[in-house]
């Protein structure tokens, strides 16, 4: 597995861990009735800030762990910078991720027409961003594995 | 309108062999890309930029057309 592929796997794994923790946090807020209170906006705002902080920490921790494990197993050191092919693959991934986000974004607005609450729409938007970034990473990983 | 695509072939593998069996890694380092990019170019799965193509030709000290050859779609 190349340096770039490993980075993508790290991003996907840390993203899944963070969103699992975030889901548990939001579940707790929901069960406490805080997402239906007048202060729901404040709770969601704080949850997003915590999500951003958690994502940064999780990515750093998972990257360090994977780098150490990889160095022990393969005895390789990372010397790769991204080149023109990596940039093209990034661009393709971003394009697909953007399309995925756009589709979900429109879906959320259609949901609002059919009675989805604004609070739930905001939460769905957060998940849409996460999901589209995962789609982007999966597409990049697929293209790398195909050899492009 | 969709442009018909030709085929871009290359002689990198042979040129590497002729240059003291230069490894893909060594070529990658010489032109400043990853080994995976050289693998993809060699396998004709990725068409390099003009600059990278010239850099590769420069490493082998040979004209560009000796490294890459393009066959138009109608031939």
PDB file of C-alpha atoms in Angstrom:
ATOM      1  CA  UNK A   1       0.000   0.000   0.000  1.00  0.00           C
ATOM      2  CA  UNK A   2       1.427   3.344  -1.061  1.00  0.00           C
ATOM      3  CA  UNK A   3       1.845   6.392   1.146  1.00  0.00           C
ATOM      4  CA  UNK A   4      -1.185   8.114  -0.424  1.00  0.00           C
ATOM      5  CA  UNK A   5      -3.374   5.014  -0.068  1.00  0.00           C
ATOM      6  CA  UNK A   6      -2.382   4.698   3.570  1.00  0.00           C
ATOM      7  CA  UNK A   7      -3.302   8.350   4.153  1.00  0.00           C
ATOM      8  CA  UNK A   8      -6.748   7.753   2.676  1.00  0.00           C
ATOM      9  CA  UNK A   9      -7.312   4.673   4.852  1.00  0.00           C
ATOM     10  CA  UNK A  10      -6.261   6.686   7.919  1.00  0.00           C
ATOM     11  CA  UNK A  11      -8.737   9.415   6.940  1.00  0.00           C
ATOM     12  CA  UNK A  12     -11.579   6.910   6.463  1.00  0.00           C
ATOM     13  CA  UNK A  13     -10.864   5.060   9.731  1.00  0.00           C
ATOM     14  CA  UNK A  14     -10.549   8.229  11.821  1.00  0.00           C
ATOM     15  CA  UNK A  15     -13.674   9.639  10.126  1.00  0.00           C
ATOM     16  CA  UNK A  16     -15.694   6.543  11.038  1.00  0.00           C
ATOM     17  CA  UNK A  17     -14.436   6.582  14.651  1.00  0.00           C
ATOM     18  CA  UNK A  18     -15.253  10.289  15.062  1.00  0.00           C
ATOM     19  CA  UNK A  19     -18.706   9.968  13.529  1.00  0.00           C
ATOM     20  CA  UNK A  20     -19.484   6.937  15.714  1.00  0.00           C
ATOM     21  CA  UNK A  21     -18.624   8.971  18.814  1.00  0.00           C
ATOM     22  CA  UNK A  22     -20.561  11.954  17.434  1.00  0.00           C
ATOM     23  CA  UNK A  23     -23.609   9.760  16.808  1.00  0.00           C
ATOM     24  CA  UNK A  24     -23.509   8.519  20.420  1.00  0.00           C
ATOM     25  CA  UNK A  25     -23.232  12.127  21.620  1.00  0.00           C
ATOM     26  CA  UNK A  26     -26.177  13.248  19.470  1.00  0.00           C
ATOM     27  CA  UNK A  27     -28.178  10.202  20.611  1.00  0.00           C
ATOM     28  CA  UNK A  28     -27.639  11.279  24.236  1.00  0.00           C
ATOM     29  CA  UNK A  29     -28.746  14.831  23.400  1.00  0.00           C
ATOM     30  CA  UNK A  30     -31.805  13.490  21.597  1.00  0.00           C
ATOM     31  CA  UNK A  31     -32.797  11.215  24.480  1.00  0.00           C
ATOM     32  CA  UNK A  32     -32.393  14.108  26.914  1.00  0.00           C
ATOM     33  CA  UNK A  33     -34.791  16.114  24.727  1.00  0.00           C
ATOM     34  CA  UNK A  34     -32.210  18.847  24.118  1.00  0.00           C
ATOM     35  CA  UNK A  35     -32.609  18.711  20.340  1.00  0.00           C
ATOM     36  CA  UNK A  36     -36.267  19.695  20.664  1.00  0.00           C
ATOM     37  CA  UNK A  37     -35.697  22.486  23.172  1.00  0.00           C
ATOM     38  CA  UNK A  38     -35.366  26.177  22.184  1.00  0.00           C
ATOM     39  CA  UNK A  39     -31.622  25.792  22.824  1.00  0.00           C
ATOM     40  CA  UNK A  40     -31.220  23.105  20.129  1.00  0.00           C
ATOM     41  CA  UNK A  41     -29.216  25.505  17.927  1.00  0.00           C
ATOM     42  CA  UNK A  42     -26.712  26.100  20.736  1.00  0.00           C
ATOM     43  CA  UNK A  43     -26.340  22.348  21.341  1.00  0.00           C
ATOM     44  CA  UNK A  44     -25.785  21.644  17.640  1.00  0.00           C
ATOM     45  CA  UNK A  45     -23.295  24.523  17.412  1.00  0.00           C
ATOM     46  CA  UNK A  46     -21.266  23.117  20.314  1.00  0.00           C
ATOM     47  CA  UNK A  47     -21.502  19.590  18.940  1.00  0.00           C
ATOM     48  CA  UNK A  48     -20.036  20.748  15.609  1.00  0.00           C
ATOM     49  CA  UNK A  49     -17.140  22.506  17.367  1.00  0.00           C
ATOM     50  CA  UNK A  50     -16.492  19.335  19.392  1.00  0.00           C
ATOM     51  CA  UNK A  51     -16.706  17.311  16.166  1.00  0.00           C
ATOM     52  CA  UNK A  52     -14.060  19.476  14.475  1.00  0.00           C
ATOM     53  CA  UNK A  53     -11.730  19.233  17.501  1.00  0.00           C
ATOM     54  CA  UNK A  54     -12.332  15.489  17.815  1.00  0.00           C
ATOM     55  CA  UNK A  55     -11.656  14.954  14.099  1.00  0.00           C
ATOM     56  CA  UNK A  56      -8.302  16.731  14.312  1.00  0.00           C
ATOM     57  CA  UNK A  57      -7.219  14.770  17.404  1.00  0.00           C
ATOM     58  CA  UNK A  58      -8.456  11.418  16.016  1.00  0.00           C
ATOM     59  CA  UNK A  59      -6.696  11.967  12.674  1.00  0.00           C
ATOM     60  CA  UNK A  60      -3.407  12.834  14.418  1.00  0.00           C
ATOM     61  CA  UNK A  61      -3.630   9.809  16.758  1.00  0.00           C
ATOM     62  CA  UNK A  62      -4.610   7.334  14.002  1.00  0.00           C
ATOM     63  CA  UNK A  63      -1.910   8.736  11.667  1.00  0.00           C
ATOM     64  CA  UNK A  64       0.790   8.294  14.333  1.00  0.00           C
ATOM     65  CA  UNK A  65      -0.396   4.757  15.140  1.00  0.00           C
ATOM     66  CA  UNK A  66      -0.570   3.690  11.481  1.00  0.00           C
ATOM     67  CA  UNK A  67       2.834   5.240  10.706  1.00  0.00           C
ATOM     68  CA  UNK A  68       4.444   3.404  13.643  1.00  0.00           C
ATOM     69  CA  UNK A  69       2.790   0.072  12.792  1.00  0.00           C
ATOM     70  CA  UNK A  70       3.697   0.469   9.098  1.00  0.00           C
ATOM     71  CA  UNK A  71       7.318   1.326   9.914  1.00  0.00           C
ATOM     72  CA  UNK A  72       7.573  -1.749  12.164  1.00  0.00           C
ATOM     73  CA  UNK A  73       5.998  -4.130   9.648  1.00  0.00           C
ATOM     74  CA  UNK A  74       7.425  -2.871   6.333  1.00  0.00           C
ATOM     75  CA  UNK A  75      10.542  -1.022   7.590  1.00  0.00           C
ATOM     76  CA  UNK A  76       9.667   1.722   5.096  1.00  0.00           C
ATOM     77  CA  UNK A  77       9.984   5.415   5.764  1.00  0.00           C
ATOM     78  CA  UNK A  78       7.609   7.904   4.213  1.00  0.00           C
ATOM     79  CA  UNK A  79       9.274  10.135   1.673  1.00  0.00           C
ATOM     80  CA  UNK A  80       6.387  10.723  -0.705  1.00  0.00           C
ATOM     81  CA  UNK A  81       5.070  14.136  -1.607  1.00  0.00           C
ATOM     82  CA  UNK A  82       2.027  14.393  -3.826  1.00  0.00           C
ATOM     83  CA  UNK A  83       2.720  14.613  -7.553  1.00  0.00           C
ATOM     84  CA  UNK A  84       0.644  15.510 -10.631  1.00  0.00           C
ATOM     85  CA  UNK A  85      -1.129  12.124 -10.686  1.00  0.00           C
ATOM     86  CA  UNK A  86      -2.113  12.455  -7.018  1.00  0.00           C
ATOM     87  CA  UNK A  87      -3.553  15.905  -7.760  1.00  0.00           C
ATOM     88  CA  UNK A  88      -5.630  14.525 -10.632  1.00  0.00           C
ATOM     89  CA  UNK A  89      -6.926  11.731  -8.413  1.00  0.00           C
ATOM     90  CA  UNK A  90      -7.726  14.262  -5.662  1.00  0.00           C
ATOM     91  CA  UNK A  91      -9.652  16.339  -8.180  1.00  0.00           C
ATOM     92  CA  UNK A  92     -11.675  13.340  -9.353  1.00  0.00           C
ATOM     93  CA  UNK A  93     -12.463  12.378  -5.744  1.00  0.00           C
ATOM     94  CA  UNK A  94     -13.538  15.936  -4.940  1.00  0.00           C
ATOM     95  CA  UNK A  95     -15.789  16.006  -7.988  1.00  0.00           C
ATOM     96  CA  UNK A  96     -17.566  12.789  -6.978  1.00  0.00           C
ATOM     97  CA  UNK A  97     -17.743  13.914  -3.328  1.00  0.00           C
ATOM     98  CA  UNK A  98     -19.296  17.218  -4.392  1.00  0.00           C
ATOM     99  CA  UNK A  99     -21.898  15.443  -6.517  1.00  0.00           C
ATOM    100  CA  UNK A 100     -22.734  13.133  -3.574  1.00  0.00           C
ATOM    101  CA  UNK A 101     -23.090  16.124  -1.236  1.00  0.00           C
ATOM    102  CA  UNK A 102     -25.267  17.994  -3.745  1.00  0.00           C
ATOM    103  CA  UNK A 103     -27.639  15.040  -4.081  1.00  0.00           C
ATOM    104  CA  UNK A 104     -27.971  14.648  -0.289  1.00  0.00           C
ATOM    105  CA  UNK A 105     -28.290  18.445   0.111  1.00  0.00           C
ATOM    106  CA  UNK A 106     -31.259  18.507  -2.284  1.00  0.00           C
ATOM    107  CA  UNK A 107     -32.670  15.423  -0.503  1.00  0.00           C
ATOM    108  CA  UNK A 108     -32.576  17.273   2.827  1.00  0.00           C
ATOM    109  CA  UNK A 109     -34.487  20.220   1.354  1.00  0.00           C
ATOM    110  CA  UNK A 110     -37.059  17.852  -0.101  1.00  0.00           C
ATOM    111  CA  UNK A 111     -37.232  16.355   3.404  1.00  0.00           C
ATOM    112  CA  UNK A 112     -38.018  19.840   4.789  1.00  0.00           C
ATOM    113  CA  UNK A 113     -40.988  20.050   2.433  1.00  0.00           C
ATOM    114  CA  UNK A 114     -42.250  16.737   3.809  1.00  0.00           C
ATOM    115  CA  UNK A 115     -41.991  17.774   7.460  1.00  0.00           C
ATOM    116  CA  UNK A 116     -38.355  17.284   8.459  1.00  0.00           C
ATOM    117  CA  UNK A 117     -37.601  19.723  11.287  1.00  0.00           C
ATOM    118  CA  UNK A 118     -34.934  22.419  10.849  1.00  0.00           C
ATOM    119  CA  UNK A 119     -32.888  20.897  13.687  1.00  0.00           C
ATOM    120  CA  UNK A 120     -32.909  17.477  12.039  1.00  0.00           C
ATOM    121  CA  UNK A 121     -32.045  19.100   8.689  1.00  0.00           C
ATOM    122  CA  UNK A 122     -28.990  20.725  10.289  1.00  0.00           C
ATOM    123  CA  UNK A 123     -27.879  17.408  11.766  1.00  0.00           C
ATOM    124  CA  UNK A 124     -28.507  15.682   8.426  1.00  0.00           C
ATOM    125  CA  UNK A 125     -26.319  18.335   6.775  1.00  0.00           C
ATOM    126  CA  UNK A 126     -23.432  17.449   9.125  1.00  0.00           C
ATOM    127  CA  UNK A 127     -23.817  13.771   8.248  1.00  0.00           C
ATOM    128  CA  UNK A 128     -24.044  14.695   4.544  1.00  0.00           C
ATOM    129  CA  UNK A 129     -20.683  16.467   4.741  1.00  0.00           C
ATOM    130  CA  UNK A 130     -19.117  13.485   6.481  1.00  0.00           C
ATOM    131  CA  UNK A 131     -20.652  10.974   4.098  1.00  0.00           C
ATOM    132  CA  UNK A 132     -19.568  12.907   0.998  1.00  0.00           C
ATOM    133  CA  UNK A 133     -16.004  13.139   2.324  1.00  0.00           C
ATOM    134  CA  UNK A 134     -16.026   9.357   2.876  1.00  0.00           C
ATOM    135  CA  UNK A 135     -17.324   8.867  -0.683  1.00  0.00           C
ATOM    136  CA  UNK A 136     -14.513  11.137  -1.912  1.00  0.00           C
ATOM    137  CA  UNK A 137     -11.922   9.058  -0.046  1.00  0.00           C
ATOM    138  CA  UNK A 138     -13.357   5.753  -1.253  1.00  0.00           C
ATOM    139  CA  UNK A 139     -13.285   6.974  -4.876  1.00  0.00           C
ATOM    140  CA  UNK A 140      -9.657   8.081  -4.491  1.00  0.00           C
ATOM    141  CA  UNK A 141      -8.728   4.756  -2.911  1.00  0.00           C
ATOM    142  CA  UNK A 142     -10.516   2.852  -5.692  1.00  0.00           C
ATOM    143  CA  UNK A 143      -8.690   4.847  -8.384  1.00  0.00           C
ATOM    144  CA  UNK A 144      -5.329   4.248  -6.674  1.00  0.00           C
ATOM    145  CA  UNK A 145      -6.032   0.512  -6.400  1.00  0.00           C
ATOM    146  CA  UNK A 146      -7.040   0.394 -10.076  1.00  0.00           C
ATOM    147  CA  UNK A 147      -3.654   1.847 -10.976  1.00  0.00           C
ATOM    148  CA  UNK A 148      -5.090   4.873 -12.919  1.00  0.00           C
TER     149      UNK A 148
ATOM    150  CA  UNK B   1     -18.642  16.600 -28.974  1.00  0.00           C
ATOM    151  CA  UNK B   2     -16.515  13.705 -27.696  1.00  0.00           C
ATOM    152  CA  UNK B   3     -13.034  13.574 -29.176  1.00  0.00           C
ATOM    153  CA  UNK B   4     -11.909  10.095 -30.266  1.00  0.00           C
ATOM    154  CA  UNK B   5      -8.944   8.929 -28.202  1.00  0.00           C
ATOM    155  CA  UNK B   6      -5.709   7.653 -29.646  1.00  0.00           C
ATOM    156  CA  UNK B   7      -3.255   5.414 -27.848  1.00  0.00           C
ATOM    157  CA  UNK B   8      -0.167   6.597 -26.027  1.00  0.00           C
ATOM    158  CA  UNK B   9       2.492   3.926 -25.734  1.00  0.00           C
ATOM    159  CA  UNK B  10       5.898   4.155 -24.158  1.00  0.00           C
ATOM    160  CA  UNK B  11       9.285   2.459 -24.083  1.00  0.00           C
ATOM    161  CA  UNK B  12      10.151   3.285 -20.502  1.00  0.00           C
ATOM    162  CA  UNK B  13      10.601  -0.327 -19.454  1.00  0.00           C
ATOM    163  CA  UNK B  14      13.106  -0.979 -22.266  1.00  0.00           C
ATOM    164  CA  UNK B  15      14.891   2.334 -21.657  1.00  0.00           C
ATOM    165  CA  UNK B  16      15.231   1.529 -17.963  1.00  0.00           C
ATOM    166  CA  UNK B  17      16.684  -1.855 -18.869  1.00  0.00           C
ATOM    167  CA  UNK B  18      19.140  -0.200 -21.268  1.00  0.00           C
ATOM    168  CA  UNK B  19      20.228   2.215 -18.561  1.00  0.00           C
ATOM    169  CA  UNK B  20      21.858  -0.300 -16.224  1.00  0.00           C
ATOM    170  CA  UNK B  21      18.477  -1.790 -15.295  1.00  0.00           C
ATOM    171  CA  UNK B  22      17.414   1.404 -13.604  1.00  0.00           C
ATOM    172  CA  UNK B  23      14.711   0.712 -11.038  1.00  0.00           C
ATOM    173  CA  UNK B  24      11.289   2.360 -11.124  1.00  0.00           C
ATOM    174  CA  UNK B  25      12.129   3.938  -7.791  1.00  0.00           C
ATOM    175  CA  UNK B  26      15.329   5.482  -9.138  1.00  0.00           C
ATOM    176  CA  UNK B  27      13.491   6.891 -12.156  1.00  0.00           C
ATOM    177  CA  UNK B  28      10.736   8.218  -9.898  1.00  0.00           C
ATOM    178  CA  UNK B  29      13.278   9.983  -7.711  1.00  0.00           C
ATOM    179  CA  UNK B  30      15.062  11.407 -10.753  1.00  0.00           C
ATOM    180  CA  UNK B  31      11.898  13.036 -12.095  1.00  0.00           C
ATOM    181  CA  UNK B  32      10.323  13.886  -8.727  1.00  0.00           C
ATOM    182  CA  UNK B  33       7.221  11.691  -8.707  1.00  0.00           C
ATOM    183  CA  UNK B  34       6.134   8.623  -6.751  1.00  0.00           C
ATOM    184  CA  UNK B  35       7.046   5.100  -7.858  1.00  0.00           C
ATOM    185  CA  UNK B  36       3.326   4.395  -8.315  1.00  0.00           C
ATOM    186  CA  UNK B  37       3.147   7.166 -10.923  1.00  0.00           C
ATOM    187  CA  UNK B  38       5.996   5.579 -12.895  1.00  0.00           C
ATOM    188  CA  UNK B  39       4.233   2.201 -12.626  1.00  0.00           C
ATOM    189  CA  UNK B  40       1.020   3.766 -13.975  1.00  0.00           C
ATOM    190  CA  UNK B  41       2.836   5.513 -16.851  1.00  0.00           C
ATOM    191  CA  UNK B  42       4.708   2.336 -17.803  1.00  0.00           C
ATOM    192  CA  UNK B  43       1.466   0.377 -17.838  1.00  0.00           C
ATOM    193  CA  UNK B  44      -0.065   3.134 -20.053  1.00  0.00           C
ATOM    194  CA  UNK B  45      -2.760   3.700 -17.434  1.00  0.00           C
ATOM    195  CA  UNK B  46      -1.780   7.304 -16.889  1.00  0.00           C
ATOM    196  CA  UNK B  47      -0.696   9.900 -19.457  1.00  0.00           C
ATOM    197  CA  UNK B  48       1.934  12.196 -17.931  1.00  0.00           C
ATOM    198  CA  UNK B  49       2.003  15.955 -18.335  1.00  0.00           C
ATOM    199  CA  UNK B  50       4.214  17.347 -21.082  1.00  0.00           C
ATOM    200  CA  UNK B  51       6.703  18.533 -18.467  1.00  0.00           C
ATOM    201  CA  UNK B  52       6.963  15.105 -16.839  1.00  0.00           C
ATOM    202  CA  UNK B  53       7.276  13.430 -20.241  1.00  0.00           C
ATOM    203  CA  UNK B  54      10.223  15.711 -21.095  1.00  0.00           C
ATOM    204  CA  UNK B  55      11.786  15.073 -17.681  1.00  0.00           C
ATOM    205  CA  UNK B  56      11.637  11.312 -18.263  1.00  0.00           C
ATOM    206  CA  UNK B  57      13.158  11.706 -21.735  1.00  0.00           C
ATOM    207  CA  UNK B  58      15.844  13.904 -20.209  1.00  0.00           C
ATOM    208  CA  UNK B  59      16.786  11.201 -17.690  1.00  0.00           C
ATOM    209  CA  UNK B  60      17.311   8.734 -20.551  1.00  0.00           C
ATOM    210  CA  UNK B  61      19.076  11.442 -22.618  1.00  0.00           C
ATOM    211  CA  UNK B  62      16.876  10.653 -25.571  1.00  0.00           C
ATOM    212  CA  UNK B  63      14.298  12.587 -27.644  1.00  0.00           C
ATOM    213  CA  UNK B  64      10.720  12.547 -26.401  1.00  0.00           C
ATOM    214  CA  UNK B  65       9.496  10.515 -29.379  1.00  0.00           C
ATOM    215  CA  UNK B  66      11.847   7.677 -28.412  1.00  0.00           C
ATOM    216  CA  UNK B  67      10.135   7.442 -25.049  1.00  0.00           C
ATOM    217  CA  UNK B  68       6.504   8.027 -26.002  1.00  0.00           C
ATOM    218  CA  UNK B  69       4.673   7.352 -29.218  1.00  0.00           C
ATOM    219  CA  UNK B  70       1.134   8.384 -29.976  1.00  0.00           C
ATOM    220  CA  UNK B  71      -1.097   6.569 -32.407  1.00  0.00           C
ATOM    221  CA  UNK B  72      -4.064   8.644 -33.610  1.00  0.00           C
ATOM    222  CA  UNK B  73      -7.512   6.970 -33.387  1.00  0.00           C
ATOM    223  CA  UNK B  74      -7.981   6.503 -37.149  1.00  0.00           C
ATOM    224  CA  UNK B  75      -4.767   4.513 -37.661  1.00  0.00           C
TER     225      UNK B  75
END
